[in-house]
Short mmCIF file of C-alpha atoms in Angstrom, two decimals:
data_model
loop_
_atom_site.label_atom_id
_atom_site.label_comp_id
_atom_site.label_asym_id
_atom_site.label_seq_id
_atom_site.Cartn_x
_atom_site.Cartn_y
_atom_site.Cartn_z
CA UNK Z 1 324.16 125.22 93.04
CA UNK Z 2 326.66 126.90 95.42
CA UNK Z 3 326.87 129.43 92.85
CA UNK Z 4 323.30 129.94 93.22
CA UNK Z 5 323.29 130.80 97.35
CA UNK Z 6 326.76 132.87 96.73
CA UNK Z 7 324.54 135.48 94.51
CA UNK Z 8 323.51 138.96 96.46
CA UNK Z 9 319.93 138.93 94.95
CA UNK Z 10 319.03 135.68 96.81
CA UNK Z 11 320.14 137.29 100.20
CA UNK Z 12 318.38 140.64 99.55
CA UNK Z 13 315.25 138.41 99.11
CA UNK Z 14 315.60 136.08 102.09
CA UNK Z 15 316.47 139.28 104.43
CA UNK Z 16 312.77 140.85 103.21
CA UNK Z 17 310.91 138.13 104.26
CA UNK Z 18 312.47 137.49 107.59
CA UNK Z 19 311.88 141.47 108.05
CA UNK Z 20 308.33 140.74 107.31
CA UNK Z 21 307.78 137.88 109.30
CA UNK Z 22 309.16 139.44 112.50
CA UNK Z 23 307.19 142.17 111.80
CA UNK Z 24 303.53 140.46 111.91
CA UNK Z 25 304.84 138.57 115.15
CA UNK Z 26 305.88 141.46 116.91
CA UNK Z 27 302.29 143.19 116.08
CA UNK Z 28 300.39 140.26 116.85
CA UNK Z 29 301.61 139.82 120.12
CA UNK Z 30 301.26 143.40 121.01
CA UNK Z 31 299.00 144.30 124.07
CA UNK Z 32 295.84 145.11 122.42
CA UNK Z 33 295.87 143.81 119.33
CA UNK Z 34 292.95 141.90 118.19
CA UNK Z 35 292.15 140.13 114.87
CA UNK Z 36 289.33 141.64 112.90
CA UNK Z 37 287.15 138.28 113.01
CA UNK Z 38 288.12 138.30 117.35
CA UNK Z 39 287.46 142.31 117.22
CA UNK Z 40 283.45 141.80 115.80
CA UNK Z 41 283.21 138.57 118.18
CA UNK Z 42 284.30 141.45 121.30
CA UNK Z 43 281.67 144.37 120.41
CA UNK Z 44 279.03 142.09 119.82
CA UNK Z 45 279.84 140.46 123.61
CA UNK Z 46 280.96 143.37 125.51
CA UNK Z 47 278.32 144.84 127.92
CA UNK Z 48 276.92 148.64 128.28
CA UNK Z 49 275.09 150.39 130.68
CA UNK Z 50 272.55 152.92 129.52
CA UNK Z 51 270.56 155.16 131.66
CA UNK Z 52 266.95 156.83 130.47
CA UNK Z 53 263.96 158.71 131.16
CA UNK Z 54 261.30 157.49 129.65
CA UNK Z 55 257.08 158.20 129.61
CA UNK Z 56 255.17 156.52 131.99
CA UNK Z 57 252.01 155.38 129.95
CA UNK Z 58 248.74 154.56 132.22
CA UNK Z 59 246.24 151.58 131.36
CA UNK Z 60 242.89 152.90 132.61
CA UNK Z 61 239.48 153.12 131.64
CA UNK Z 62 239.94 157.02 130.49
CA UNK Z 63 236.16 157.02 129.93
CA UNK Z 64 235.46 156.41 132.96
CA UNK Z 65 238.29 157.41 135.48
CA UNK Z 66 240.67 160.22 135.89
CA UNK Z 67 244.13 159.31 137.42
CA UNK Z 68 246.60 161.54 139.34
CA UNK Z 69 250.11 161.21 141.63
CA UNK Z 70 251.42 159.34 138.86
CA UNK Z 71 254.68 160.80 137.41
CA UNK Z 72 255.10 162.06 134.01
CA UNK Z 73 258.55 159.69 133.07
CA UNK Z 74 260.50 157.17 135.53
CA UNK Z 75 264.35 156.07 135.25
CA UNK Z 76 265.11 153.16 132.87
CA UNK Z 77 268.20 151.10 133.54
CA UNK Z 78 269.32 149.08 130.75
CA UNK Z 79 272.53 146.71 130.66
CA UNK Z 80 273.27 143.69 128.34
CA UNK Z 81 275.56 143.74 125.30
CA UNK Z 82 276.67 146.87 123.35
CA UNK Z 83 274.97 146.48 119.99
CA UNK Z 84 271.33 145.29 121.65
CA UNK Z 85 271.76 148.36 124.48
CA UNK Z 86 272.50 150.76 121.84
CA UNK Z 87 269.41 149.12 119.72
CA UNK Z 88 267.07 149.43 122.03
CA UNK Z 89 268.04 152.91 122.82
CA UNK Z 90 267.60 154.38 119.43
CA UNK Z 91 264.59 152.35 118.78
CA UNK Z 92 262.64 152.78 122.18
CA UNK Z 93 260.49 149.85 120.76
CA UNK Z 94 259.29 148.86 124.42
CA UNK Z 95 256.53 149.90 126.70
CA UNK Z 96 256.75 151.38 130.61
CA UNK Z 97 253.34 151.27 131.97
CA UNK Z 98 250.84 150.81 135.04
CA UNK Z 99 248.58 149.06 135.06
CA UNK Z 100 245.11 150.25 136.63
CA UNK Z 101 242.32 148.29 134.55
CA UNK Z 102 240.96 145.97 137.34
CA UNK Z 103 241.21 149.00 139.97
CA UNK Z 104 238.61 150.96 141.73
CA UNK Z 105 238.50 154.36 142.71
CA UNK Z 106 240.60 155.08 145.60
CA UNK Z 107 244.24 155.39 145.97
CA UNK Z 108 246.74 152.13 145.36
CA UNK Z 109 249.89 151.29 144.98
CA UNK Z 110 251.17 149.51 141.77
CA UNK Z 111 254.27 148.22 140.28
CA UNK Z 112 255.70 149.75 137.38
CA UNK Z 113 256.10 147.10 134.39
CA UNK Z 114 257.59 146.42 131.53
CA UNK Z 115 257.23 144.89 128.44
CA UNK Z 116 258.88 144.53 124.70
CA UNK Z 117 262.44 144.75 125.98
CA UNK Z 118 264.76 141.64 124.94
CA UNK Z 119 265.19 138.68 127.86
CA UNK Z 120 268.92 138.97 126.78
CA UNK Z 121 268.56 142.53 128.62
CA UNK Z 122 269.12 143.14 132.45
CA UNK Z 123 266.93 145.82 133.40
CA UNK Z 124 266.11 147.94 136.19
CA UNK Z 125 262.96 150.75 137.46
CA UNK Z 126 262.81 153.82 139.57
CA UNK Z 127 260.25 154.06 141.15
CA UNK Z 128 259.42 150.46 140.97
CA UNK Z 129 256.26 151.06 142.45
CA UNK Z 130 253.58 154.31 142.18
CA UNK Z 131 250.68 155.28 144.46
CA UNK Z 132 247.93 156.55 142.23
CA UNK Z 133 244.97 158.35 142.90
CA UNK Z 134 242.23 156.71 140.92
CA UNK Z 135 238.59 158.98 140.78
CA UNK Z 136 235.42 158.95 138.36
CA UNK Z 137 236.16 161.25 135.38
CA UNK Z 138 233.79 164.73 135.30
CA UNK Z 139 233.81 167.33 132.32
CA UNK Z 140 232.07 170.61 132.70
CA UNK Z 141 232.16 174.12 130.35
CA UNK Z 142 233.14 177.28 132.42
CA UNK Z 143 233.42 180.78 131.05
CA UNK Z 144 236.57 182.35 130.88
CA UNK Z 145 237.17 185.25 132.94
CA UNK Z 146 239.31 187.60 132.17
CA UNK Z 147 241.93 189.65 134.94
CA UNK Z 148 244.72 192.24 134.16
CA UNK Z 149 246.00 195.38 135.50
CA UNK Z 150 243.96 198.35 134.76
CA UNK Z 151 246.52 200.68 136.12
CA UNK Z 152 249.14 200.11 133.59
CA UNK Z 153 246.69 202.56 131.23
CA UNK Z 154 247.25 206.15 131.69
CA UNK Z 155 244.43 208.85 132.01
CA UNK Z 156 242.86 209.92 130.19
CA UNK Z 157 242.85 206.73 127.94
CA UNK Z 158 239.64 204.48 128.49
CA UNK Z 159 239.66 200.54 129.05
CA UNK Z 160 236.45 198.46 126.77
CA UNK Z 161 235.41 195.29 127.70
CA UNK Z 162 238.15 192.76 127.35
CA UNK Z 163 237.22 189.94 125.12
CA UNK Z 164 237.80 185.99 125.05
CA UNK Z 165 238.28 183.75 122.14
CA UNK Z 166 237.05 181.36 123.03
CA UNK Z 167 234.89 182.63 125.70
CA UNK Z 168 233.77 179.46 126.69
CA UNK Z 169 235.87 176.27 127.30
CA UNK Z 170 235.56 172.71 128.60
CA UNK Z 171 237.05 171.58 131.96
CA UNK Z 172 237.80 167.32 132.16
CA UNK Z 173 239.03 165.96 135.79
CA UNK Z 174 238.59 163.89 138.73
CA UNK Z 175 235.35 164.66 140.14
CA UNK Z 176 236.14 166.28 143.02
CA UNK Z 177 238.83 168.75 141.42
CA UNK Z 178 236.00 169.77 139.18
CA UNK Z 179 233.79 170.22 141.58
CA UNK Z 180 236.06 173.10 143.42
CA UNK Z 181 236.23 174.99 140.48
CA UNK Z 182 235.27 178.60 141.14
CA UNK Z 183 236.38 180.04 138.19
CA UNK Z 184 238.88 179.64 134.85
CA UNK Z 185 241.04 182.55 134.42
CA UNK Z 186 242.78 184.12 132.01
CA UNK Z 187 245.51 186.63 133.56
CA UNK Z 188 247.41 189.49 131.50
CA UNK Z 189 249.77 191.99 132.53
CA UNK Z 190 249.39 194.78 130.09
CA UNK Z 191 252.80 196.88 129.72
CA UNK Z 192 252.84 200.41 131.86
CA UNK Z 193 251.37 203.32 129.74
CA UNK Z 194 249.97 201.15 126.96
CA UNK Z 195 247.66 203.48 125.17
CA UNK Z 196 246.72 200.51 122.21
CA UNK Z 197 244.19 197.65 121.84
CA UNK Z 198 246.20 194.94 123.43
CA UNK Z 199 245.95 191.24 122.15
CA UNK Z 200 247.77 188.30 124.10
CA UNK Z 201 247.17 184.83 123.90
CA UNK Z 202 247.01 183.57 127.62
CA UNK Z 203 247.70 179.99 129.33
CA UNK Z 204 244.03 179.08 131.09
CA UNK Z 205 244.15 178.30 134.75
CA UNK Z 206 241.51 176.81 137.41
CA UNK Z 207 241.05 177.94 140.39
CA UNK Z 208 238.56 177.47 143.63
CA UNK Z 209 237.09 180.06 145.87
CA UNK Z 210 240.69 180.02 147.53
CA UNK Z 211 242.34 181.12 144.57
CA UNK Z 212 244.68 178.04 144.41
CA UNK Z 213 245.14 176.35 140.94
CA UNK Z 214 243.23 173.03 140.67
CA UNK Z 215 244.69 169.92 139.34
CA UNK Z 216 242.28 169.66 135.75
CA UNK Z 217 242.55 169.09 131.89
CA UNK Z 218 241.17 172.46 130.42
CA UNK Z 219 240.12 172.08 126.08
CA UNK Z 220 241.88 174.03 124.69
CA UNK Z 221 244.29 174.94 127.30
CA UNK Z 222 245.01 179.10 125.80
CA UNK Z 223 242.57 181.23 125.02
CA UNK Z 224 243.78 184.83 122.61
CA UNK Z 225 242.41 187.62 124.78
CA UNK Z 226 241.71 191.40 123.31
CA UNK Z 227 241.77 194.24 125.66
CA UNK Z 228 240.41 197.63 123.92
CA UNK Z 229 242.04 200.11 124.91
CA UNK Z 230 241.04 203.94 123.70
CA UNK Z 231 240.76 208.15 124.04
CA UNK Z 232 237.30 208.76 124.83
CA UNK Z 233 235.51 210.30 122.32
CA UNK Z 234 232.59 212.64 121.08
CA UNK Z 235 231.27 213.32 117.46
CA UNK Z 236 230.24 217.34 117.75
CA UNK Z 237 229.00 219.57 115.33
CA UNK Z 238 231.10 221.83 113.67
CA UNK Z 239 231.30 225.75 113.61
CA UNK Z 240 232.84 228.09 110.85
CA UNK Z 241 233.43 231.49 112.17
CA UNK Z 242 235.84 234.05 110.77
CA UNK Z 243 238.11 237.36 111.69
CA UNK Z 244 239.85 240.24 109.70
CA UNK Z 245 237.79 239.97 106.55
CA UNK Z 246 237.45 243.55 104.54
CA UNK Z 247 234.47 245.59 105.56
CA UNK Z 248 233.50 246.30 101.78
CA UNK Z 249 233.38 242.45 101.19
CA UNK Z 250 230.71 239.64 102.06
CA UNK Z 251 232.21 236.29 102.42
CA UNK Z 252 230.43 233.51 102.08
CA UNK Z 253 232.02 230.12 104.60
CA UNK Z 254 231.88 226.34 103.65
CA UNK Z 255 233.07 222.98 104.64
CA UNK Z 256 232.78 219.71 102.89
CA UNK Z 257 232.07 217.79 106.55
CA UNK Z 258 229.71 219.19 109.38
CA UNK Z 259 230.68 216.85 112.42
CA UNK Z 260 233.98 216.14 113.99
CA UNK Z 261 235.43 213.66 116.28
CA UNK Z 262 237.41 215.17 119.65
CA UNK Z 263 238.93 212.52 121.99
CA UNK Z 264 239.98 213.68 125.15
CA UNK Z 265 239.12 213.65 128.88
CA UNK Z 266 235.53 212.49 129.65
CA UNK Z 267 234.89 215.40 131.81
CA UNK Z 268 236.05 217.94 129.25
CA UNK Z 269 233.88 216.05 126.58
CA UNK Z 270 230.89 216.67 127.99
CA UNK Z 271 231.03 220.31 128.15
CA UNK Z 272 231.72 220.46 124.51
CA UNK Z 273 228.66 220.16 122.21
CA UNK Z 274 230.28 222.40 119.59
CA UNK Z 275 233.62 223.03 117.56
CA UNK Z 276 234.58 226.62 116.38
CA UNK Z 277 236.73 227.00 113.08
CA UNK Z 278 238.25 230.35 112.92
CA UNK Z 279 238.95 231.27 109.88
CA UNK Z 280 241.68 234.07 109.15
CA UNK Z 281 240.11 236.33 105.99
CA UNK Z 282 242.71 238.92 106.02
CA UNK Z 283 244.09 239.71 102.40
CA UNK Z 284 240.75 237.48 100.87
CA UNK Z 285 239.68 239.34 98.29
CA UNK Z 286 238.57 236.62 95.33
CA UNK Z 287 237.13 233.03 96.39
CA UNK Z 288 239.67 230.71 97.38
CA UNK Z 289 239.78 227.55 99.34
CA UNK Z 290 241.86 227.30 102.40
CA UNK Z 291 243.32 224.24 104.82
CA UNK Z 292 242.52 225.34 109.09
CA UNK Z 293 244.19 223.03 111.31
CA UNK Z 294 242.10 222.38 114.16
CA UNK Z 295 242.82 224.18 117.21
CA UNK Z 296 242.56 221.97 120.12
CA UNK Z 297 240.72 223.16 123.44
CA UNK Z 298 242.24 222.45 126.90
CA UNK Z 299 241.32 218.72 127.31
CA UNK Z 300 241.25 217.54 123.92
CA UNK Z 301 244.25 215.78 122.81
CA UNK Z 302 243.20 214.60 119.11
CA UNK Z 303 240.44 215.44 116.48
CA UNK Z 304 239.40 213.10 113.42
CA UNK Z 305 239.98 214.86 110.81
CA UNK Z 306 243.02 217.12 112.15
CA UNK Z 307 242.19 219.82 110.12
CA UNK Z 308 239.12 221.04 107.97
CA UNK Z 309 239.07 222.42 104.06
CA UNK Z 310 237.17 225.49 103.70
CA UNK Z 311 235.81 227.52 101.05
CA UNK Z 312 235.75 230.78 101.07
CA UNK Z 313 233.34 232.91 98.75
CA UNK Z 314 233.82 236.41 98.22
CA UNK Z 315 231.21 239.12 97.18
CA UNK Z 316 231.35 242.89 97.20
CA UNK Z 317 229.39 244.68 99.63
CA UNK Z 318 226.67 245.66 96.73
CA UNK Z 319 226.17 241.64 95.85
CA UNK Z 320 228.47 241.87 92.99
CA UNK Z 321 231.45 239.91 92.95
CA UNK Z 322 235.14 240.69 92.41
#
């Protein structure tokens, strides 16, 4: 037996586990250290604090009443333990209302409430009251109007009639909001020197006489405006004459079109009933067909076509041809 404690083995082994030993006492009585089953026990007790913003819902008759001064979302304080804070976060599964169903029309003050939160959360409101405005619900159609800055388009380009789509559109509010409305409007700003059609779709507004924007639902709520935007234009008649044809020759001047379309200044327009095409005949001698570009008089900035194909038939003087 003494044999058996004198072999080195048996102290290797005994010096292992007293290593091993000190070694889980020192780390279990280390500041901090928790065992797993104690660490899920402390996250499932320790506490949080959690502040949101969350939608304000309003119980009304909506057939009947239209509701204003309420705000949009109020502050949500929510404390209790971690795992249910951090639940109901994520889930939202809970309701932040006022309640206006056995109210009048007037204004009143209510509390905010709130329900489908856990009673193992603390819980907290701001505001925890609201003073609403409640009044009997009125829907009207209004035309849109259309305003935008005619300047921005040079001269001599010309301005059509700006269109809405929709033209028409319904207005839903308290009663006496609707009942200010002067006009909806639909306001563009059309870039400096724009010489194109110009399409924008454009937020709505209401307004009264005043010109200050009324507080009102408006279905739908944009409305895609066109503003035309164009060269005047005139459709004339058009004129083949020639120059520095051969004196022994007859030539004989055709086009496949008769009209043309000038855009240019209105003034300059008017004055213009007819189009000459000059045609150059020098060193003609056979027929041929040849391509004029259009020359364009002072105040014309543009014909449609740009230039005219003419043909050009060519007869000696005693009717034969070459």
């Amino acid at each position: 037996m003494k044999k058996f404690f004198d072999r080195l083995w048996f102290y290797k082994v005994v010096a292992l586990f007293l290593a091993i030993v000190l070694a889980i006492y020192v780390n279990f009585n280390q500041p901090g250290f928790v065992p797993e089953g104690q660490r899920n026990a402390t996250i499932k007790t320790a506490t949080k604090k959690e502040n949101l913003k969350v939608p304000l819902q309003v119980s009304v008759d909506t057939d009947k009443y239209y509701v204003t001064g309420y705000p949009e979302k109020v502050s949500l304080s929510l404390s209790g333990s971690t795992a249910l804070v951090t639940s109901t976060v994520n889930t939202q599964n809970f309701r932040v209302f006022i309640d206006l169903s056995k109210f009048k029309p007037g204004k009143h003050t209510v509390p905010v409430k709130v329900n489908g939160l856990s009673n193992q959360l603390s819980y907290s409101i701001n505001p925890k009251k609201i003073t609403v405005n409640i009044q009997k619900r009125k829907s009207k159609s209004f035309p849109v109007q259309i305003e935008y800055n005619k300047d921005a388009v040079p001269t001599p380009y010309k301005v059509g009639t700006a269109k809405s789509d929709p033209s028409v559109v319904t207005v839903t509010g308290a009663t006496s909001e609707v009942n200010q409305i002067d006009k909806i409007v639909a306001r563009v700003v059309i870039p400096k020197d724009e010489i194109k059609s110009y399409l924008r779709e454009v937020i709505l507004i209401a307004e009264d006489k005043a010109g200050r924007q009324l507080n009102v639902v408006i279905d739908p709520a944009t409305t895609n405006v066109t503003i035309p935007i164009s060269l005047p234009k005139k459709t004339v008649k058009l004129s083949l004459t020639s120059h520095g044809g051969n004196q022994d020759k007859i030539y004989s001047l055709s086009s496949n079109i008769d009209t043309i379309k000038i855009y240019g200044k209105d003034e300059t327009l008017k004055k213009i009933d007819e189009l000459p095409i000059d045609v150059d005949l020098s060193h003609v001698n056979a027929d041929t067909e040849k391509t004029i570009p259009i020359k364009l008089p002072k105040g014309v900035y543009q014909t449609n076509p740009a230039q005219v194909s003419v043909k050009i038939k060519v007869s000696n003087s005693n009717g034969k041809k070459d």
